[in-house]
CSV table of C-alpha atoms (C1' of nucleotides) in Angstrom, one decimal:
chain,number,residue,atom,x,y,z
A,1,MET,CA,127.8,163.0,89.0
A,2,VAL,CA,126.0,163.3,85.6
A,3,ASN,CA,123.2,160.8,86.7
A,4,LYS,CA,122.5,160.3,90.1
A,5,ILE,CA,119.5,158.1,90.1
A,6,THR,CA,121.8,155.6,87.9
A,7,ASP,CA,124.8,155.9,89.8
A,8,ASP,CA,122.6,155.2,93.0
A,9,LYS,CA,121.1,151.9,91.7
A,10,ASN,CA,124.2,151.1,90.5
A,11,THR,CA,126.5,151.0,93.7
A,12,GLU,CA,123.7,148.5,95.3
A,13,GLU,CA,123.5,146.7,92.0
A,14,LEU,CA,127.1,146.3,91.3
A,15,ILE,CA,127.4,145.0,94.8
A,16,LEU,CA,124.8,142.3,94.3
A,17,LEU,CA,126.0,141.5,90.9
A,18,ALA,CA,129.4,140.7,92.1
A,19,ALA,CA,128.6,139.4,95.3
A,20,GLU,CA,126.6,136.9,93.1
A,21,HIS,CA,129.5,135.8,91.3
A,22,GLU,CA,131.7,135.5,94.2
A,23,PHE,CA,129.1,133.3,96.3
A,24,MET,CA,128.7,131.1,93.2
A,25,THR,CA,132.5,130.6,92.2
A,26,TYR,CA,134.0,130.2,95.7
A,27,GLY,CA,130.1,129.2,97.9
A,28,TYR,CA,129.7,130.9,101.5
A,29,ASN,CA,132.6,130.1,103.3
A,30,GLY,CA,135.3,130.6,100.4
A,31,ALA,CA,134.0,133.9,99.3
A,32,LYS,CA,135.5,137.5,100.7
A,33,THR,CA,133.6,140.4,101.4
A,34,VAL,CA,136.5,142.6,100.3
A,35,ARG,CA,137.1,140.5,97.1
A,36,ILE,CA,133.2,141.4,96.5
A,37,ALA,CA,133.9,144.9,97.4
A,38,SER,CA,137.0,145.6,95.0
A,39,SER,CA,135.5,143.5,92.0
A,40,ALA,CA,132.2,145.6,92.3
A,41,GLY,CA,134.7,148.7,92.2
A,42,VAL,CA,133.1,150.1,95.4
A,43,THR,CA,134.8,150.6,98.9
A,44,HIS,CA,134.4,147.5,101.5
A,45,ALA,CA,132.1,149.8,104.0
A,46,MET,CA,129.7,150.4,101.0
A,47,LEU,CA,129.1,146.8,101.5
A,48,HIS,CA,128.2,146.9,104.8
A,49,TYR,CA,126.4,150.3,104.3
A,50,TYR,CA,124.0,148.5,102.0
A,51,PHE,CA,123.6,144.9,103.2
A,52,ARG,CA,124.4,145.2,106.9
A,53,THR,CA,126.3,141.6,106.9
A,54,LYS,CA,128.1,139.2,104.8
A,55,GLU,CA,124.8,136.3,105.6
A,56,ASN,CA,122.5,139.4,104.4
A,57,LEU,CA,124.0,140.0,101.5
A,58,PHE,CA,124.5,136.1,100.8
A,59,ASN,CA,120.7,135.4,101.3
A,60,LYS,CA,120.0,138.1,99.0
A,61,VAL,CA,121.8,136.1,96.4
A,62,PHE,CA,120.7,132.8,97.7
A,63,GLU,CA,116.8,133.7,97.4
A,64,GLU,CA,117.1,134.6,93.9
A,65,LYS,CA,118.7,131.4,93.0
A,66,GLN,CA,116.3,129.2,95.1
A,67,LYS,CA,113.8,130.8,93.2
A,68,LEU,CA,115.2,130.3,89.7
A,69,VAL,CA,115.6,126.6,90.7
A,70,ALA,CA,111.9,126.4,91.9
A,71,LYS,CA,111.2,127.9,88.3
A,72,SER,CA,113.0,125.2,86.7
A,73,MET,CA,110.9,123.1,87.7
A,74,GLU,CA,108.0,124.5,85.7
A,75,VAL,CA,109.1,123.2,82.5
A,76,PHE,CA,107.4,119.9,83.3
A,77,PHE,CA,103.9,121.6,82.5
A,78,LEU,CA,105.1,122.8,79.2
A,79,ASN,CA,103.4,121.7,76.1
A,80,PRO,CA,100.2,119.9,77.8
A,81,ASP,CA,98.5,119.6,74.0
A,82,LEU,CA,101.5,117.6,72.6
A,83,PRO,CA,101.6,113.8,72.5
A,84,PHE,CA,102.9,112.3,75.6
A,85,LEU,CA,106.0,111.1,74.5
A,86,GLU,CA,106.6,114.3,72.2
A,87,ARG,CA,105.7,116.2,75.5
A,88,ILE,CA,108.1,114.5,77.5
A,89,LYS,CA,110.7,114.8,75.0
A,90,ALA,CA,110.2,118.6,74.9
A,91,VAL,CA,110.3,118.6,78.6
A,92,ILE,CA,113.5,116.6,79.0
A,93,GLU,CA,115.3,119.2,76.3
A,94,ALA,CA,113.9,122.7,77.8
A,95,HIS,CA,115.1,121.3,81.2
A,96,PHE,CA,118.8,120.5,80.0
A,97,ASP,CA,118.6,124.0,78.1
A,98,PHE,CA,117.4,125.6,81.7
A,99,VAL,CA,120.6,123.6,83.2
A,100,ALA,CA,122.9,124.7,80.3
A,101,ASN,CA,122.1,128.1,80.7
A,102,ASN,CA,123.1,128.1,84.5
A,103,GLN,CA,125.6,125.6,84.9
A,104,ALA,CA,127.0,126.9,88.0
A,105,LEU,CA,123.6,126.7,89.8
A,106,PRO,CA,122.6,123.3,90.7
A,107,ARG,CA,126.1,122.6,92.6
A,108,PHE,CA,126.1,126.0,94.4
A,109,VAL,CA,122.1,125.4,95.9
A,110,ILE,CA,123.5,122.1,96.6
A,111,ASN,CA,126.3,122.6,98.6
A,112,GLU,CA,124.7,125.3,100.2
A,113,LEU,CA,121.1,123.6,101.2
A,114,ILE,CA,123.5,120.7,102.6
A,115,SER,CA,125.4,122.8,104.7
A,116,ASN,CA,122.6,124.7,106.2
A,117,PRO,CA,120.0,122.4,107.1
A,118,GLU,CA,117.3,125.0,108.3
A,119,LYS,CA,117.5,126.4,104.8
A,120,LEU,CA,116.7,123.2,103.3
A,121,SER,CA,113.8,123.0,105.6
A,122,LEU,CA,112.5,126.4,104.5
A,123,PHE,CA,113.3,125.4,100.9
A,124,LYS,CA,111.3,122.1,101.4
A,125,ASP,CA,108.3,124.1,102.9
A,126,GLN,CA,108.5,126.4,99.8
A,127,ILE,CA,108.1,124.0,96.8
A,128,SER,CA,107.0,120.4,98.3
A,129,GLU,CA,103.3,121.2,97.6
A,130,PHE,CA,104.0,122.5,94.5
A,131,VAL,CA,106.5,119.5,93.8
A,132,GLY,CA,104.1,117.0,95.1
A,133,THR,CA,101.1,117.7,93.0
A,134,LEU,CA,103.2,117.8,90.3
A,135,VAL,CA,104.7,114.2,90.5
A,136,ALA,CA,100.8,113.2,91.0
A,137,LEU,CA,99.8,115.1,87.8
A,138,ILE,CA,102.3,113.3,85.8
A,139,GLN,CA,101.9,109.8,87.5
A,140,LYS,CA,98.2,110.3,86.3
A,141,GLU,CA,99.4,111.1,82.7
A,142,ALA,CA,101.9,108.4,82.4
A,143,ASP,CA,99.5,105.8,84.1
A,144,GLU,CA,96.8,106.7,81.4
A,145,ALA,CA,99.5,106.4,78.8
A,146,ALA,CA,100.7,103.4,80.2
A,147,LYS,CA,97.2,102.0,79.7
A,148,GLN,CA,97.0,102.9,76.2
A,149,GLY,CA,100.4,100.8,75.7
A,150,ILE,CA,102.1,104.0,74.5
A,151,ILE,CA,105.0,103.6,77.3
A,152,ARG,CA,106.1,101.1,80.0
A,153,ARG,CA,104.3,101.6,83.3
A,154,VAL,CA,106.3,103.6,85.3
A,155,ASN,CA,107.3,104.8,88.9
A,156,VAL,CA,107.5,109.0,87.7
A,157,THR,CA,109.7,109.6,90.6
A,158,ASP,CA,112.1,107.6,89.3
A,159,ILE,CA,112.2,108.8,86.1
A,160,LEU,CA,112.4,112.5,87.3
A,161,ILE,CA,115.6,111.3,89.5
A,162,ASP,CA,117.0,110.0,86.2
A,163,VAL,CA,116.6,113.1,84.2
A,164,ALA,CA,117.8,115.2,86.8
A,165,SER,CA,120.7,112.9,87.1
A,166,LEU,CA,121.4,112.8,83.4
A,167,ASN,CA,121.0,116.4,83.1
A,168,ILE,CA,122.5,118.0,86.0
A,169,PHE,CA,125.4,115.7,86.6
A,170,PRO,CA,127.4,116.4,83.4
A,171,PHE,CA,127.7,120.0,84.3
A,172,VAL,CA,128.2,119.4,87.6
A,173,ALA,CA,131.5,117.2,86.8
A,174,PHE,CA,132.2,118.7,83.4
A,175,PRO,CA,136.1,119.3,84.7
A,176,LEU,CA,136.4,115.9,85.5
A,177,LEU,CA,134.5,114.5,82.6
A,178,GLN,CA,136.9,116.4,80.2
A,179,ILE,CA,139.7,113.6,82.0
A,180,ILE,CA,137.9,110.8,80.4
A,181,LYS,CA,137.5,112.4,77.0
A,182,GLY,CA,141.0,112.8,77.6
A,183,ASP,CA,143.1,113.1,74.6
A,184,CYS,CA,140.5,114.6,72.4
A,185,LEU,CA,140.0,118.4,74.2
A,186,ILE,CA,136.5,118.6,73.8
A,187,ASP,CA,134.3,121.5,72.7
A,188,ARG,CA,132.1,122.6,75.0
A,189,GLU,CA,129.0,123.5,72.9
A,190,GLU,CA,129.4,119.6,71.1
A,191,PHE,CA,129.7,118.2,74.6
A,192,ILE,CA,126.6,120.0,75.4
A,193,ALA,CA,124.6,118.9,72.4
A,194,THR,CA,125.7,115.5,72.4
A,195,ARG,CA,124.8,115.2,76.4
A,196,ARG,CA,121.3,117.0,75.6
A,197,LYS,CA,120.5,114.4,72.8
A,198,GLU,CA,121.6,111.4,75.1
A,199,SER,CA,119.5,112.5,77.9
A,200,VAL,CA,116.2,112.3,75.8
A,201,GLU,CA,117.2,109.1,73.9
A,202,VAL,CA,118.2,107.3,77.6
A,203,ILE,CA,114.9,108.5,79.0
A,204,MET,CA,112.7,107.6,75.6
A,205,GLN,CA,114.2,104.1,75.9
A,206,ARG,CA,113.5,103.7,79.4
A,207,LEU,CA,109.7,104.2,78.8
A,208,LYS,CA,109.5,101.9,76.1
A,209,PRO,CA,106.9,99.4,76.5
B,1,MET,CA,151.7,106.6,130.1
B,2,VAL,CA,151.0,102.9,129.7
B,3,ASN,CA,151.5,102.5,126.3
B,4,LYS,CA,153.7,105.3,124.4
B,5,ILE,CA,153.4,103.6,120.9
B,6,THR,CA,150.0,103.4,120.7
B,7,ASP,CA,149.5,106.9,122.0
B,8,ASP,CA,151.7,108.2,119.7
B,9,LYS,CA,150.3,106.9,116.6
B,10,ASN,CA,146.6,107.5,118.1
B,11,THR,CA,147.3,111.5,118.4
B,12,GLU,CA,148.4,111.7,114.8
B,13,GLU,CA,145.9,109.2,113.8
B,14,LEU,CA,143.2,110.9,115.7
B,15,ILE,CA,143.8,114.3,114.2
B,16,LEU,CA,143.6,112.8,110.6
B,17,LEU,CA,140.6,110.9,111.2
B,18,ALA,CA,139.2,114.2,112.6
B,19,ALA,CA,140.3,116.2,110.0
B,20,GLU,CA,138.7,114.0,107.4
B,21,HIS,CA,135.1,114.1,108.8
B,22,GLU,CA,135.7,118.1,109.0
B,23,PHE,CA,136.7,118.5,105.4
B,24,MET,CA,134.6,116.1,104.2
B,25,THR,CA,131.6,118.0,106.1
B,26,TYR,CA,132.5,121.9,105.4
B,27,GLY,CA,134.8,121.5,102.6
B,28,TYR,CA,138.5,123.1,102.8
B,29,ASN,CA,137.2,126.7,103.4
B,30,GLY,CA,134.5,125.8,106.0
B,31,ALA,CA,136.8,123.6,107.7
B,32,LYS,CA,138.4,124.9,111.2
B,33,THR,CA,141.4,124.2,112.6
B,34,VAL,CA,140.4,124.6,116.1
B,35,ARG,CA,137.4,122.0,115.3
B,36,ILE,CA,139.6,119.5,113.8
B,37,ALA,CA,141.9,119.8,117.0
B,38,SER,CA,139.1,119.6,119.5
B,39,SER,CA,137.1,117.2,118.1
B,40,ALA,CA,140.3,114.9,117.9
B,41,GLY,CA,140.5,115.4,121.6
B,42,VAL,CA,144.0,116.8,121.2
B,43,THR,CA,145.1,121.1,121.8
B,44,HIS,CA,145.3,123.0,118.7
B,45,ALA,CA,149.3,123.2,118.7
B,46,MET,CA,149.3,119.2,118.3
B,47,LEU,CA,147.5,119.8,114.9
B,48,HIS,CA,150.5,122.2,113.6
B,49,TYR,CA,153.0,120.3,115.7
B,50,TYR,CA,152.3,117.3,113.1
B,51,PHE,CA,150.9,118.8,110.0
B,52,ARG,CA,152.6,122.3,109.9
B,53,THR,CA,149.8,123.8,108.1
B,54,LYS,CA,145.6,123.4,107.7
B,55,GLU,CA,146.9,123.1,103.9
B,56,ASN,CA,149.4,120.3,104.7
B,57,LEU,CA,146.6,118.5,106.6
B,58,PHE,CA,144.3,118.9,103.7
B,59,ASN,CA,146.5,117.6,101.4
B,60,LYS,CA,147.0,114.5,103.3
B,61,VAL,CA,143.1,113.6,103.5
B,62,PHE,CA,142.6,114.8,100.0
B,63,GLU,CA,145.0,112.5,98.3
B,64,GLU,CA,143.7,109.5,100.1
B,65,LYS,CA,140.2,110.4,98.6
B,66,GLN,CA,141.5,111.1,95.4
B,67,LYS,CA,143.3,107.4,95.3
B,68,LEU,CA,139.8,106.2,96.4
B,69,VAL,CA,138.2,107.8,93.2
B,70,ALA,CA,140.8,106.4,91.4
B,71,LYS,CA,140.2,103.1,93.0
B,72,SER,CA,136.8,103.3,92.2
B,73,MET,CA,137.2,103.1,88.5
B,74,GLU,CA,138.9,99.8,88.7
B,75,VAL,CA,135.4,98.1,89.0
B,76,PHE,CA,135.1,98.7,85.2
B,77,PHE,CA,137.8,95.8,85.0
B,78,LEU,CA,135.7,93.2,87.0
B,79,ASN,CA,134.4,89.9,86.0
B,80,PRO,CA,136.1,89.9,82.6
B,81,ASP,CA,134.9,86.4,81.6
B,82,LEU,CA,130.9,86.8,82.1
B,83,PRO,CA,129.0,87.3,79.0
B,84,PHE,CA,128.9,90.9,77.9
B,85,LEU,CA,125.3,92.2,79.3
B,86,GLU,CA,125.8,90.6,82.5
B,87,ARG,CA,129.3,92.0,82.9
B,88,ILE,CA,127.8,95.3,82.2
B,89,LYS,CA,124.8,94.7,84.9
B,90,ALA,CA,127.9,93.5,87.5
B,91,VAL,CA,130.0,96.6,86.9
B,92,ILE,CA,127.3,99.1,86.9
B,93,GLU,CA,126.1,97.6,90.5
B,94,ALA,CA,129.6,97.3,91.5
B,95,HIS,CA,130.3,100.9,90.9
B,96,PHE,CA,127.0,102.0,92.6
B,97,ASP,CA,127.7,100.1,95.8
B,98,PHE,CA,131.1,102.1,95.6
B,99,VAL,CA,129.5,105.2,95.8
B,100,ALA,CA,126.7,103.9,98.2
B,101,ASN,CA,129.3,103.0,100.5
B,102,ASN,CA,131.2,106.3,100.5
B,103,GLN,CA,128.3,109.1,99.6
B,104,ALA,CA,130.1,111.9,100.7
B,105,LEU,CA,133.3,111.5,98.4
B,106,PRO,CA,131.9,112.7,95.0
B,107,ARG,CA,130.7,115.9,96.1
B,108,PHE,CA,133.6,116.5,98.1
B,109,VAL,CA,136.1,115.7,95.8
B,110,ILE,CA,134.5,117.5,92.9
B,111,ASN,CA,134.4,120.9,94.7
B,112,GLU,CA,137.6,120.8,95.8
B,113,LEU,CA,138.9,120.0,92.2
B,114,ILE,CA,136.9,122.3,90.7
B,115,SER,CA,138.1,125.1,93.3
B,116,ASN,CA,141.7,124.2,93.0
B,117,PRO,CA,142.1,124.1,88.8
B,118,GLU,CA,146.1,123.3,89.9
B,119,LYS,CA,144.7,120.2,91.8
B,120,LEU,CA,142.5,119.2,88.9
B,121,SER,CA,145.4,119.2,86.5
B,122,LEU,CA,147.4,117.0,88.8
B,123,PHE,CA,144.6,114.6,89.3
B,124,LYS,CA,144.3,114.4,85.3
B,125,ASP,CA,148.0,113.6,85.1
B,126,GLN,CA,147.7,110.9,87.4
B,127,ILE,CA,144.6,109.2,86.1
B,128,SER,CA,144.1,110.2,82.1
B,129,GLU,CA,146.1,107.4,80.8
B,130,PHE,CA,144.6,104.8,82.6
B,131,VAL,CA,141.2,106.1,82.1
B,132,GLY,CA,142.0,106.6,78.4
B,133,THR,CA,143.1,102.6,77.9
B,134,LEU,CA,140.1,102.0,79.7
B,135,VAL,CA,137.8,103.5,77.6
B,136,ALA,CA,139.5,102.3,74.6
B,137,LEU,CA,139.2,98.6,75.8
B,138,ILE,CA,135.5,99.0,76.4
B,139,GLN,CA,135.0,100.5,73.3
B,140,LYS,CA,136.4,97.6,71.5
B,141,GLU,CA,134.6,95.1,73.6
B,142,ALA,CA,131.1,97.1,72.7
B,143,ASP,CA,131.9,97.2,69.5
B,144,GLU,CA,132.4,93.8,69.4
B,145,ALA,CA,129.3,92.8,71.0
B,146,ALA,CA,127.3,95.1,68.8
B,147,LYS,CA,128.8,93.3,65.7
B,148,GLN,CA,127.1,89.8,67.3
B,149,GLY,CA,124.1,91.9,67.3
B,150,ILE,CA,124.3,91.5,71.5
B,151,ILE,CA,123.8,95.6,71.9
B,152,ARG,CA,123.3,98.8,69.9
B,153,ARG,CA,126.5,100.4,68.4
B,154,VAL,CA,127.1,102.8,71.3
B,155,ASN,CA,129.6,105.4,72.3
B,156,VAL,CA,131.1,104.2,75.6
B,157,THR,CA,132.2,107.3,76.7
B,158,ASP,CA,128.4,108.6,76.7
B,159,ILE,CA,127.4,105.5,78.3
B,160,LEU,CA,130.1,105.8,81.1
B,161,ILE,CA,128.9,109.4,82.0
B,162,ASP,CA,125.4,108.1,82.0
B,163,VAL,CA,126.3,105.7,84.5
B,164,ALA,CA,128.2,108.2,86.8
B,165,SER,CA,125.5,110.4,86.5
B,166,LEU,CA,122.7,107.8,87.5
B,167,ASN,CA,125.3,106.3,90.2
B,168,ILE,CA,126.1,109.4,91.9
B,169,PHE,CA,123.8,112.5,91.3
B,170,PRO,CA,121.1,110.7,93.4
B,171,PHE,CA,123.7,110.8,96.6
B,172,VAL,CA,124.5,114.2,96.0
B,173,ALA,CA,121.4,115.7,95.6
B,174,PHE,CA,119.7,113.0,98.2
B,175,PRO,CA,118.5,116.1,100.9
B,176,LEU,CA,116.9,117.7,97.9
B,177,LEU,CA,115.3,114.2,96.1
B,178,GLN,CA,113.4,113.6,99.6
B,179,ILE,CA,111.4,116.9,98.8
B,180,ILE,CA,110.5,115.5,95.5
B,181,LYS,CA,109.6,112.1,97.6
B,182,GLY,CA,107.7,114.5,99.7
B,183,ASP,CA,104.9,113.3,101.6
B,184,CYS,CA,106.1,109.4,102.4
B,185,LEU,CA,109.5,110.1,104.2
B,186,ILE,CA,111.7,107.7,102.4
B,187,ASP,CA,113.7,104.8,103.7
B,188,ARG,CA,117.2,105.5,102.9
B,189,GLU,CA,117.7,101.9,102.5
B,190,GLU,CA,114.8,101.5,100.0
B,191,PHE,CA,115.8,104.4,98.2
B,192,ILE,CA,119.3,102.7,97.8
B,193,ALA,CA,117.8,99.4,96.8
B,194,THR,CA,115.4,101.4,94.1
B,195,ARG,CA,118.2,103.2,92.7
B,196,ARG,CA,120.9,100.5,92.2
B,197,LYS,CA,117.8,98.8,90.3
B,198,GLU,CA,116.9,101.9,88.5
B,199,SER,CA,120.4,102.6,87.3
B,200,VAL,CA,120.9,98.9,85.7
B,201,GLU,CA,117.4,98.9,84.1
B,202,VAL,CA,118.0,102.2,82.5
B,203,ILE,CA,121.7,101.4,81.3
B,204,MET,CA,120.5,98.2,79.7
B,205,GLN,CA,117.3,99.5,77.9
B,206,ARG,CA,119.8,102.3,76.6
B,207,LEU,CA,122.2,99.5,75.3
B,208,LYS,CA,119.4,97.2,73.8
B,209,PRO,CA,119.7,96.6,70.0
C,1,DC,C1',171.0,108.7,137.6
C,2,DG,C1',171.7,112.7,134.2
C,3,DG,C1',170.4,114.0,129.9
C,4,DT,C1',168.0,113.3,125.8
C,5,DG,C1',163.9,114.2,122.4
C,6,DA,C1',159.6,113.1,121.2
C,7,DG,C1',155.4,114.4,122.3
C,8,DC,C1',152.8,117.9,124.7
C,9,DT,C1',150.3,122.5,127.0
C,10,DA,C1',149.4,127.0,127.2
C,11,DA,C1',150.3,131.2,126.2
C,12,DC,C1',151.4,134.1,122.7
C,13,DA,C1',152.0,136.1,118.1
C,14,DA,C1',150.1,137.2,113.2
C,15,DT,C1',147.2,137.8,109.9
C,16,DA,C1',142.9,137.8,107.8
C,17,DT,C1',138.4,138.9,107.6
C,18,DT,C1',134.3,140.8,109.0
C,19,DG,C1',131.7,145.1,110.9
C,20,DT,C1',131.9,149.9,112.5
C,21,DT,C1',132.7,155.1,113.1
C,22,DA,C1',133.2,159.9,112.3
C,23,DA,C1',133.5,162.9,109.0
C,24,DA,C1',133.7,164.6,104.0
C,25,DC,C1',130.7,164.8,100.1
C,26,DA,C1',126.9,165.5,97.0
C,27,DC,C1',122.4,167.6,96.0
C,28,DG,C1',117.8,168.5,96.2
C,29,DA,C1',114.3,171.2,99.1
C,30,DG,C1',112.8,174.8,101.5
D,1,DC,C1',122.3,179.9,100.7
D,2,DT,C1',121.9,176.3,104.0
D,3,DC,C1',120.1,172.7,106.1
D,4,DG,C1',118.8,167.8,105.7
D,5,DT,C1',119.6,163.4,103.9
D,6,DG,C1',121.3,159.7,101.7
D,7,DT,C1',126.2,158.3,99.8
D,8,DT,C1',130.7,157.4,100.1
D,9,DT,C1',135.5,157.2,102.2
D,10,DA,C1',139.1,155.9,105.1
D,11,DA,C1',140.2,154.7,109.1
D,12,DC,C1',139.9,152.2,113.0
D,13,DA,C1',137.8,148.3,116.1
D,14,DA,C1',136.6,143.2,116.8
D,15,DT,C1',137.0,138.9,115.7
D,16,DA,C1',138.1,134.7,114.0
D,17,DT,C1',141.5,131.8,112.4
D,18,DT,C1',146.1,130.3,111.4
D,19,DG,C1',150.4,129.9,113.1
D,20,DT,C1',154.5,130.0,116.6
D,21,DT,C1',157.1,129.7,120.6
D,22,DA,C1',159.1,128.7,125.6
D,23,DG,C1',158.9,125.4,128.4
D,24,DC,C1',157.2,120.9,131.0
D,25,DT,C1',156.6,115.9,131.0
D,26,DC,C1',158.2,111.3,130.6
D,27,DA,C1',159.9,107.1,129.0
D,28,DC,C1',163.8,105.7,127.7
D,29,DC,C1',169.2,105.1,127.2
D,30,DG,C1',173.6,105.2,128.2
DNA sequence: CGGTGAGCTAACAATATTGTTAAACACGAG
DNA sequence: CTCGTGTTTAACAATATTGTTAGCTCACCG
């Protein structure tokens, strides 16, 4: 081998990459270790050599995805200096863009957390504090803005669920939504652009006094 | 046996019911035929006696669920005589109630359609015509209402996706949303009531001129 | 009654999937 | 060079899961 170090890293990394794709596409139960190995271009035994078990390998992948989800929520701290409404708009767009760049992520994480309640409670422990302070913070800002007559008085939790719904669901259900769009086969780019604008406008209308 | 006919029907029916629960809970790949048989209280062989293969049994279940989804869209024809806005409100509520009464349905159908593109195109063939005329019809009504100044001029497709997102996503992601609600463990009933109202209000605001 | 057939059971067969092992290999350190 | 260590391979083992079969039971029908 010309470059051992590179090759070394590659084998483990190749397996991880193939596993990521496999698990994201088929879910834990639908994923097959032989297919992971073959699409990584390594023998089946290598997978067990590096990761011991399928579950182990899955956890490696899943932890990353879980972190990614947690990270996606940091967008709500963006642009603290902008005027309230502009800031909200930017936040919604940033969150939408994150989802658009990780289209398979929500369905994957939701599915796996639902079928693994023990993972769900771990995840909860990891982020519930963070989310709690986040919601409280935004609620305070929103109350302030409401006092100034900039927006309606709202329950921030409800608004956040609205945002998540509007930003995530269209990607989860994209194959089905194509049916609604029926006749005119949609350009995916155009669909994304439209939904992005729609999410923002819906929430903006909702916040109006 | 005291009552042969009843028992006959029961065995097949018991398997179907157990299978429905198993497939809805774990998906096709996660579902195990032995677990279906045992939770139906019959021997493993009976399952193959009545349904031949796992896939066959799955299709029986899935077709029903698919029909249910198609049927759920009929609510959009409700209350044709009410004033436009009241009618929309009633329709959103009816659709929400349907989802609330079939909470596991959307995630199941979406997951299976995504992992079975051939089923997706079958489903598309089944309902795309229906959906097409439905959208066209509502669009015409909406244009009329807009002309009269009752609502903004809107693209009905976008609104329908909004409605679907707001009505479906909170149930799909319910376990995760409990994390957002964090501290105060939510009463499920209260959560549903809140989301029901929220869906209607969001869309109503969106439609305002 | 005897036999016929649908429903049923237990045991088995076949396959798919995951996991293991012994031996070969590559390669740097001593 | 050769020893040791980490990597790789091919073949195998173990288990899980689906599917099949031969034969039993029993109500029913002539």
